[in-house]
């Protein structure tokens, strides 16, 4: 996982699955003053429930979340949960 903070925006590139291990690392680096997080999921094929719960908790904290190239399954899960419109997603999610 690679990340950088630019003007209160945390930009993250996940290298592999979006799972509990990566969520824990994100929690460690996420500061209270961060108002937006951009997560590049172009290399992620798997997303676990901890990652979905993490995204939802960010929404509750009014953190703007932008998902770049999310796996199609994540887009579908967010849609089923009724929270897909709360996140900005790349228009061409991969399968």
CSV table of C-alpha atoms in Angstrom, one decimal, residues 41-73:
chain,number,residue,atom,x,y,z
A,41,UNK,CA,-8.4,-0.1,-6.1
A,42,UNK,CA,-7.1,-0.9,-9.6
A,43,UNK,CA,-5.0,-3.7,-8.3
A,44,UNK,CA,-7.6,-5.1,-5.8
A,45,UNK,CA,-9.7,-8.0,-6.7
A,46,UNK,CA,-11.0,-8.9,-3.2
A,47,UNK,CA,-12.8,-6.7,-0.7
A,48,UNK,CA,-13.9,-8.0,2.7
A,49,UNK,CA,-16.6,-6.9,5.1
A,50,UNK,CA,-14.2,-4.9,7.2
A,51,UNK,CA,-13.3,-2.7,4.2
A,52,UNK,CA,-17.0,-2.1,3.5
A,53,UNK,CA,-17.6,-1.2,7.2
A,54,UNK,CA,-14.6,1.1,7.1
A,55,UNK,CA,-16.0,3.0,4.1
A,56,UNK,CA,-19.3,3.3,5.8
A,57,UNK,CA,-17.7,4.7,9.0
A,58,UNK,CA,-15.9,7.3,6.9
A,59,UNK,CA,-19.2,8.3,5.5
A,60,UNK,CA,-20.6,8.8,9.0
A,61,UNK,CA,-17.6,11.0,9.8
A,62,UNK,CA,-18.4,13.2,6.8
A,63,UNK,CA,-15.1,12.2,5.1
A,64,UNK,CA,-15.5,12.4,1.3
A,65,UNK,CA,-14.6,9.0,-0.3
A,66,UNK,CA,-13.5,8.6,-3.9
A,67,UNK,CA,-13.0,5.0,-5.1
A,68,UNK,CA,-10.9,4.7,-8.3
A,69,UNK,CA,-11.4,1.6,-10.4
A,70,UNK,CA,-13.2,-0.5,-7.7
A,71,UNK,CA,-13.8,-4.2,-8.4
A,72,UNK,CA,-17.3,-4.6,-9.8
A,73,UNK,CA,-18.4,-6.6,-6.8
